[in-house]
Short mmCIF file of C-alpha atoms and ligand atoms in Angstrom, two decimals:
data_model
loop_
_atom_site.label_atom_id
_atom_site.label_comp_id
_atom_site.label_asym_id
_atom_site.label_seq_id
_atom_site.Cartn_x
_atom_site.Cartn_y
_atom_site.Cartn_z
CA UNK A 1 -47.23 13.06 -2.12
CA UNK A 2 -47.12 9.48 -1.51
CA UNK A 3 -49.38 8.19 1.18
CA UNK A 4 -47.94 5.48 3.27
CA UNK A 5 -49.38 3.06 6.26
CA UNK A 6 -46.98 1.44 8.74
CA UNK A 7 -47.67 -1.44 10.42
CA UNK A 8 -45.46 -2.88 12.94
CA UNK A 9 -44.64 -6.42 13.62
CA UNK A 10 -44.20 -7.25 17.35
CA UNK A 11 -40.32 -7.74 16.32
CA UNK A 12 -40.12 -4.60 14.97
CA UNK A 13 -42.52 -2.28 16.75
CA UNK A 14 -40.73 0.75 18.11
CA UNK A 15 -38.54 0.60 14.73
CA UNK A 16 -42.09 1.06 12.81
CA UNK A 17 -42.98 3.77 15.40
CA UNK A 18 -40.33 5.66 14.01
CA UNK A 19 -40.45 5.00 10.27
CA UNK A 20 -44.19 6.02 10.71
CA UNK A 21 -43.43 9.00 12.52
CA UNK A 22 -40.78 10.00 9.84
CA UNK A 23 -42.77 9.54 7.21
CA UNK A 24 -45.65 11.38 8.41
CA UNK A 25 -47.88 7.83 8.28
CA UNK A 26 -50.28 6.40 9.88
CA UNK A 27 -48.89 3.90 12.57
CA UNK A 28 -51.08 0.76 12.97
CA UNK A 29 -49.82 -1.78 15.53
CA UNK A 30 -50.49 -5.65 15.60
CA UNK A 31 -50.84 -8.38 18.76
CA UNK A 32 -49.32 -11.31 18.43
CA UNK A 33 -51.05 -14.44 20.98
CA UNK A 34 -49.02 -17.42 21.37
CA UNK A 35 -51.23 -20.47 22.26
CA UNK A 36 -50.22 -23.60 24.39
CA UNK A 37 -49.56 -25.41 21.21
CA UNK A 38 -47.16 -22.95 20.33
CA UNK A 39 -49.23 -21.34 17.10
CA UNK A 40 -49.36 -17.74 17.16
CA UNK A 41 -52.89 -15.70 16.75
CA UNK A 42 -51.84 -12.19 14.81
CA UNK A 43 -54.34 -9.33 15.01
CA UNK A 44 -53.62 -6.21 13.47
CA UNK A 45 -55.69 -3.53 15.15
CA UNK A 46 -56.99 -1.77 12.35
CA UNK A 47 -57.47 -2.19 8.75
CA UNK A 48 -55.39 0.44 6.41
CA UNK A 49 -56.54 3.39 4.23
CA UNK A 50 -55.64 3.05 0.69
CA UNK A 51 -52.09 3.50 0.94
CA UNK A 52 -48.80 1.87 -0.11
CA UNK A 53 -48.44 -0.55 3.06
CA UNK A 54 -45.20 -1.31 4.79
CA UNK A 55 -44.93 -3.92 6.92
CA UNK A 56 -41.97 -3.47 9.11
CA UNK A 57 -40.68 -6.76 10.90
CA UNK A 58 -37.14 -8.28 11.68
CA UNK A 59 -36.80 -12.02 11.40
CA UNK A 60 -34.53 -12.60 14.19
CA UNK A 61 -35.14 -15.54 16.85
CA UNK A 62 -37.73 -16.59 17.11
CA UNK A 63 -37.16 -16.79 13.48
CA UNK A 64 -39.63 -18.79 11.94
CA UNK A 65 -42.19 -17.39 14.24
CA UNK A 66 -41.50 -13.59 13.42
CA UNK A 67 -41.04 -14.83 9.58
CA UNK A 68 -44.92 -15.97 9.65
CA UNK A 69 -45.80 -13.17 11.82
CA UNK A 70 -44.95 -11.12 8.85
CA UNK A 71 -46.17 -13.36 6.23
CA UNK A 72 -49.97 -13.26 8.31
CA UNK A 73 -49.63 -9.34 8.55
CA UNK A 74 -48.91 -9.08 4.57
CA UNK A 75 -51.82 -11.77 3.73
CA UNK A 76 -53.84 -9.75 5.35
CA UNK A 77 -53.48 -5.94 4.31
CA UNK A 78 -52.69 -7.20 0.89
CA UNK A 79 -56.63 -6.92 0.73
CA UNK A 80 -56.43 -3.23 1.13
CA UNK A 81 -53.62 -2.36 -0.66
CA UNK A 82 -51.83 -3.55 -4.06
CA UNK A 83 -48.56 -1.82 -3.04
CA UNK A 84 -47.74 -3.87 -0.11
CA UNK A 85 -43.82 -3.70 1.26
CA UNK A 86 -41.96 -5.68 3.80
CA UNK A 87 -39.19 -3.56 5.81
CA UNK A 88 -37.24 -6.72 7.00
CA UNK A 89 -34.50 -4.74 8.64
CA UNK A 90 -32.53 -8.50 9.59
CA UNK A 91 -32.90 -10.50 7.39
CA UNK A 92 -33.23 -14.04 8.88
CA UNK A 93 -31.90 -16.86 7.08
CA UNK A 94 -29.84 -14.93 4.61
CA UNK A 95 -26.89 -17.15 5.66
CA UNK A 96 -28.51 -19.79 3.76
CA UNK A 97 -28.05 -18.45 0.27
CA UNK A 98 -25.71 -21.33 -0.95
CA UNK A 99 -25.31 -25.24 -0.70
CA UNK A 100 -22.07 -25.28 1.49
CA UNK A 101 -22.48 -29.25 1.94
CA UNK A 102 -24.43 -31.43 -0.63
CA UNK A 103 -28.18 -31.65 -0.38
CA UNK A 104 -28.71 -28.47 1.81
CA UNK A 105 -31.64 -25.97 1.18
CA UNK A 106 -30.91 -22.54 -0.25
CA UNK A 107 -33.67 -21.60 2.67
CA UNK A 108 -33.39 -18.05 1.75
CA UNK A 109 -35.05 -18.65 -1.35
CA UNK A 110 -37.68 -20.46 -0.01
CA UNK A 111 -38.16 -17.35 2.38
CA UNK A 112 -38.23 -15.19 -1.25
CA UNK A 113 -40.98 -17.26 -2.17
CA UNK A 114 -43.08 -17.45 0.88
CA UNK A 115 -42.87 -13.30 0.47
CA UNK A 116 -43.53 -13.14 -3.16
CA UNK A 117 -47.11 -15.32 -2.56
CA UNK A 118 -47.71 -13.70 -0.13
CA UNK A 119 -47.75 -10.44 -1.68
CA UNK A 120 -45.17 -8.38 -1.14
CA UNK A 121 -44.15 -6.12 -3.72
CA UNK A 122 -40.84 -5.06 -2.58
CA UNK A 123 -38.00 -5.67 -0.09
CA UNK A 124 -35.64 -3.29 1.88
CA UNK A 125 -33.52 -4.97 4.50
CA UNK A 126 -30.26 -3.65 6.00
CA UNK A 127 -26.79 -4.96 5.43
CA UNK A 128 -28.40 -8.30 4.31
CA UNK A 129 -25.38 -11.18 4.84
CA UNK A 130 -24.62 -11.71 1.17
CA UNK A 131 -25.48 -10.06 -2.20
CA UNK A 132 -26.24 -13.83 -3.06
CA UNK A 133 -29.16 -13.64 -0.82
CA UNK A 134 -30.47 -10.46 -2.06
CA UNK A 135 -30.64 -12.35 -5.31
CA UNK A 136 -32.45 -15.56 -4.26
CA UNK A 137 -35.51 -13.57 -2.58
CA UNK A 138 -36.14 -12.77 -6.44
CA UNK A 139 -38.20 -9.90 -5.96
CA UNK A 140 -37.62 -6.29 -6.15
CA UNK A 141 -35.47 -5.31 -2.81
CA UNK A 142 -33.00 -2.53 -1.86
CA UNK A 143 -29.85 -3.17 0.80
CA UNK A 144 -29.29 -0.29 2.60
CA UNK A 145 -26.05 0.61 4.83
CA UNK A 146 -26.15 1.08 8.52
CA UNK A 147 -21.51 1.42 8.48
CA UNK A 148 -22.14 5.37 7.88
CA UNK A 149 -24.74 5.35 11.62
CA UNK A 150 -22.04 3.03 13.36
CA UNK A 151 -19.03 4.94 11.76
CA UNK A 152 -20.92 8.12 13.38
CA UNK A 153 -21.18 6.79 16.37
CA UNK A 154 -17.45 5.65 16.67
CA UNK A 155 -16.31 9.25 15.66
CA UNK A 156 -17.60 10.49 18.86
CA UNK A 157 -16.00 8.16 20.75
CA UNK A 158 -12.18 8.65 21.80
CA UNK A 159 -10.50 5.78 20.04
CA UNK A 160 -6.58 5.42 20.25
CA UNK A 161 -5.21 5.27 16.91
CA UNK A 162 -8.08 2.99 15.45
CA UNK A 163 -8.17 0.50 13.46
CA UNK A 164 -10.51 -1.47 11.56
CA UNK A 165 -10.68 -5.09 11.71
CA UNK A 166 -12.70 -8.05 9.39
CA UNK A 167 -12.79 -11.04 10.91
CA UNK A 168 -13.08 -12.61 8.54
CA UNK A 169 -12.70 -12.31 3.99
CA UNK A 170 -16.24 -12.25 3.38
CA UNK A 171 -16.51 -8.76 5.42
CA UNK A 172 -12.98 -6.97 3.46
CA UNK A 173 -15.81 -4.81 1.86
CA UNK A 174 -17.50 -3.92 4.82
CA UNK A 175 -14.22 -3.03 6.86
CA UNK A 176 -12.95 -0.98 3.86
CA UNK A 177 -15.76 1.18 3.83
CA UNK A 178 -16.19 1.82 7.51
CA UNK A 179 -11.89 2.38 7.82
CA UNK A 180 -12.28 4.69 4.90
CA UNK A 181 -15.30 6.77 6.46
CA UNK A 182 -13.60 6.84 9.78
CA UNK A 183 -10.26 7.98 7.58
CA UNK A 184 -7.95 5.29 9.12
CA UNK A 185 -6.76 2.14 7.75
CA UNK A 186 -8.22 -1.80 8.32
CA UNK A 187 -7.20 -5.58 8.57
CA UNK A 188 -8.74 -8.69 7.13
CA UNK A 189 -8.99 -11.89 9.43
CA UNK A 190 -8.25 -15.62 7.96
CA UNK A 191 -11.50 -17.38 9.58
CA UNK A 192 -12.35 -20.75 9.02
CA UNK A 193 -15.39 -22.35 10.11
CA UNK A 194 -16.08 -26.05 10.27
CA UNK A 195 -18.85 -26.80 8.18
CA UNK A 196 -20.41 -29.44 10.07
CA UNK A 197 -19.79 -28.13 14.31
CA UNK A 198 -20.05 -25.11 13.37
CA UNK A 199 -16.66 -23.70 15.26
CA UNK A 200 -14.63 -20.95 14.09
CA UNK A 201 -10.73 -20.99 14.05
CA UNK A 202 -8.40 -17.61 13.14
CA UNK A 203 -5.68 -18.88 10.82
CA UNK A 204 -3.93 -15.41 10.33
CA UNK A 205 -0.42 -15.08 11.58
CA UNK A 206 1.04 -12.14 13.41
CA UNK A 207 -0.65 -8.42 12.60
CA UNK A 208 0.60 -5.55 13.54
CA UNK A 209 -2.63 -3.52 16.24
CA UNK A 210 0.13 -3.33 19.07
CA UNK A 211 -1.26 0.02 21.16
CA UNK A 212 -3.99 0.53 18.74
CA UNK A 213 -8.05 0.70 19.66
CA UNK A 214 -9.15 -2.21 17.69
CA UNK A 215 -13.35 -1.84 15.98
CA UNK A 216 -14.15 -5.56 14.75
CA UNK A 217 -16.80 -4.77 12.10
CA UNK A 218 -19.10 -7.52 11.29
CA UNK A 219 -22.61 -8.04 9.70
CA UNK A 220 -23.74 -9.87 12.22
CA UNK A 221 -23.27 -11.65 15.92
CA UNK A 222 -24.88 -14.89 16.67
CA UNK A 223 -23.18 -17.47 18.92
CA UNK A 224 -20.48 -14.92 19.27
CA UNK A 225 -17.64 -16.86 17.94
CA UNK A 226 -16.19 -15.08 15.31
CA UNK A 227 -16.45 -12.37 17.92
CA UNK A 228 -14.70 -14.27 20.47
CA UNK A 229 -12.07 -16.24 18.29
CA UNK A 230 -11.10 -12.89 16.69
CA UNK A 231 -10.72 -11.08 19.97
CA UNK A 232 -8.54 -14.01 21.69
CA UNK A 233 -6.40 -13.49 18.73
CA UNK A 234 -6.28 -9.76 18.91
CA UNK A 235 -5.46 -9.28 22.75
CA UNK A 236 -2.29 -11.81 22.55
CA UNK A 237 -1.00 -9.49 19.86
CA UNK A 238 -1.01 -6.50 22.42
CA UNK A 239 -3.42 -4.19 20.93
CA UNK A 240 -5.16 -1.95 23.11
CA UNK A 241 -9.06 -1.93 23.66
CA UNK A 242 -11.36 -3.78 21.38
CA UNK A 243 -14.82 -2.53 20.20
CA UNK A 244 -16.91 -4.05 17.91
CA UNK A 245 -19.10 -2.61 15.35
CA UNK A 246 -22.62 -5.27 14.06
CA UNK A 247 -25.46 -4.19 12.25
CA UNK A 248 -27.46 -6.91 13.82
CA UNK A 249 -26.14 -8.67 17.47
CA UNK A 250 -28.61 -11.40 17.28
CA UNK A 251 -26.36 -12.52 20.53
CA UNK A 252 -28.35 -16.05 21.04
CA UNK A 253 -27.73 -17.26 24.30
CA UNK A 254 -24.65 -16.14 26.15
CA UNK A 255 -22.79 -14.78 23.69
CA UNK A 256 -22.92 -10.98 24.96
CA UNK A 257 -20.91 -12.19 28.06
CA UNK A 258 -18.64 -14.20 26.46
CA UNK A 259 -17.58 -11.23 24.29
CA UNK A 260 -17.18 -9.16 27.04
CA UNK A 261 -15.38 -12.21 28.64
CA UNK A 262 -13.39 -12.88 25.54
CA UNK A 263 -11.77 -8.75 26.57
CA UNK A 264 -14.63 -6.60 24.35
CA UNK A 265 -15.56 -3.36 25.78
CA UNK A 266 -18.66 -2.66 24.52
CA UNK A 267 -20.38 -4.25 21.45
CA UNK A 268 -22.16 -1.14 19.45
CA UNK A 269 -25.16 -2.46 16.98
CA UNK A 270 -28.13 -0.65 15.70
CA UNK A 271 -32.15 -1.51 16.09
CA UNK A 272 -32.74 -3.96 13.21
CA UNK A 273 -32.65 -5.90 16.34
CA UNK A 274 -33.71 -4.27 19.56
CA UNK A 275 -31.43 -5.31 22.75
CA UNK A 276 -28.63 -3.35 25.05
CA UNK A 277 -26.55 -3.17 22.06
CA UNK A 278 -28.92 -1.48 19.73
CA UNK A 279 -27.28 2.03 19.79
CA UNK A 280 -27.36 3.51 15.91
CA UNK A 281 -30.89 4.02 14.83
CA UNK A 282 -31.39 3.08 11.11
CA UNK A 283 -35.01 4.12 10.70
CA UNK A 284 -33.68 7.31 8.61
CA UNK A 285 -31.98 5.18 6.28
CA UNK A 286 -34.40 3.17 5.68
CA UNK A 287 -37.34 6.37 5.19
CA UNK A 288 -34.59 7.63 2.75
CA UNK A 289 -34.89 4.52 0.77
CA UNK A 290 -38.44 4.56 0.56
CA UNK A 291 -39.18 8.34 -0.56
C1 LIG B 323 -20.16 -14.82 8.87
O1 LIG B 323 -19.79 -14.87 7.72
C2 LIG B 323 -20.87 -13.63 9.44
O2 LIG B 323 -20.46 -12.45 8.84
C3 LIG B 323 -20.69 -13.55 10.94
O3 LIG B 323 -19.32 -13.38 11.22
C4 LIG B 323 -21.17 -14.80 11.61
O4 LIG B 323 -22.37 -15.21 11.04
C5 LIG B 323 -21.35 -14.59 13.08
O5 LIG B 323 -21.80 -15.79 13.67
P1 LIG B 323 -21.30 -16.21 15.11
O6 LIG B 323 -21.51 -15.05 16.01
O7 LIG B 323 -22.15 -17.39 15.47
O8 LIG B 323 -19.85 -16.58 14.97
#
């Protein structure tokens, strides 16, 4: 049987808890001291058996900060162990996997890099933004699927008629495969986004949601936007209620109320990234990628 240690980044810590526990491993938590200057003192509290090592931590805001926090953590225990693996359940940065504008950084492989010297020996991550940045860590790494959780946790809700909506192309695949787990049919969004501000305009015509529940499925929720954009659309084309369904609802600033503003009714995302919305756990899917 293989013997595992998990050690949980202050991102990531009740997440780890329940790897650890799941696995049967030892749990070993960490302390993370920020000093005036704003560097960050990481302690983990014990030193691991011989074991394969996995590092759990999410690289959410603050990014860079939790990034290093996992690069110390790894440094460290790869001492101890030569089988050292980062559980990076959000995947910071993995927007950055191509050079939209001339002369930007592909930062996500700079991240790949940072983990590779490091030492880690392998990746998992959960519904990483692009199958691009999966390839630019360049190092071996497994994307696993939190849709069937979410799609779970919309079949026990009472939904009218449902349907499932992408806001925009680059998430057809996603909203295909949670409409065809929840056996109903979806919609894909015309989104553009302006390159340089940032803001997000629907360019879809008229679609046809009138009386229908509505579950906007999206990697990911950040300023909200797409969120917000997509549900402004939505409600002037009479549907009826609007969920929405995100792996990871980063929701930086005030975007959770501006959702709910924007005619949401509840936003339902899982624990990559704790918060209010965090309601699917994904720390089985992720122990059934690692046995
Ligand atoms: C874009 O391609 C992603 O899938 C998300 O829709 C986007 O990153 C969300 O960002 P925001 O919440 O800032 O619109």
């Amino acid at each position: 049987m293989v013997k595992f240690t998990v050690i949980g980044g202050c991102g990531s810590s009740d997440l780890a808890k329940r790897i650890a526990k799941k696995l049967k491993a030892t749990y070993i938590k960490t302390e993370k001291k920020v000093f005036p200057d704003g560097e960050s003192k990481i302690t983990i509290k014990q030193i691991p058996k011989k074991s394969i090592v996995i590092v759990v931590q999410s690289t959410y805001p603050p990014v860079d900060s939790n990034l290093l926090e996992l690069l110390s953590i790894v440094s460290k225990v790869r001492k101890f162990s030569s089988k050292v693996y980062a559980i990076i359940p959000y995947m910071g940065y993995a927007r950055q996997d191509r050079e939209f504008l001339g002369g930007e950084i592909i930062t996500i492989g700079v991240v790949g890099k940072l983990l590779r010297a490091s030492g880690v020996k392998k990746v998992v991550t959960v519904d990483i933004h692009s199958k691009l940045a999966l390839k630019e860590l360049k190092i071996p790494s497994e994307n696993i699927s939190a849709i069937e959780g979410l799609v779970k946790y919309f079949k026990k809700m009472k939904m009218k008629d449902p349907l499932v909506v992408s806001p925009d192309l680059g998430g057809q695949e996603r909203a295909k495969k949670f409409a065809s787990l929840l056996k109903t049919d979806f919609i894909v969004l015309k989104k553009h986004r302006d390159r340089k501000t940032g803001k997000v305009k629907i360019l879809s015509g008229k679609v046809e949601v009138k009386n229908r529940d509505l579950i906007i499925v999206d990697d990911m929720i950040s300023t909200g936007g797409s969120i917000v954009k997509a549900t402004q659309f939505l409600k002037k084309q009479k549907c009826r209620r609007i969920f929405v369904a995100c792996t990871h609802t980063l929701l930086v600033n005030d975007a959770a109320k501006n959702i709910k503003d924007a005619g949401v009714s509840q936003i339902i995302g899982t624990n990559t990234i704790p918060g209010d919305s965090a309601k699917v756990d994904v720390s089985k899917v992720i122990c059934d990628a690692l046995k």
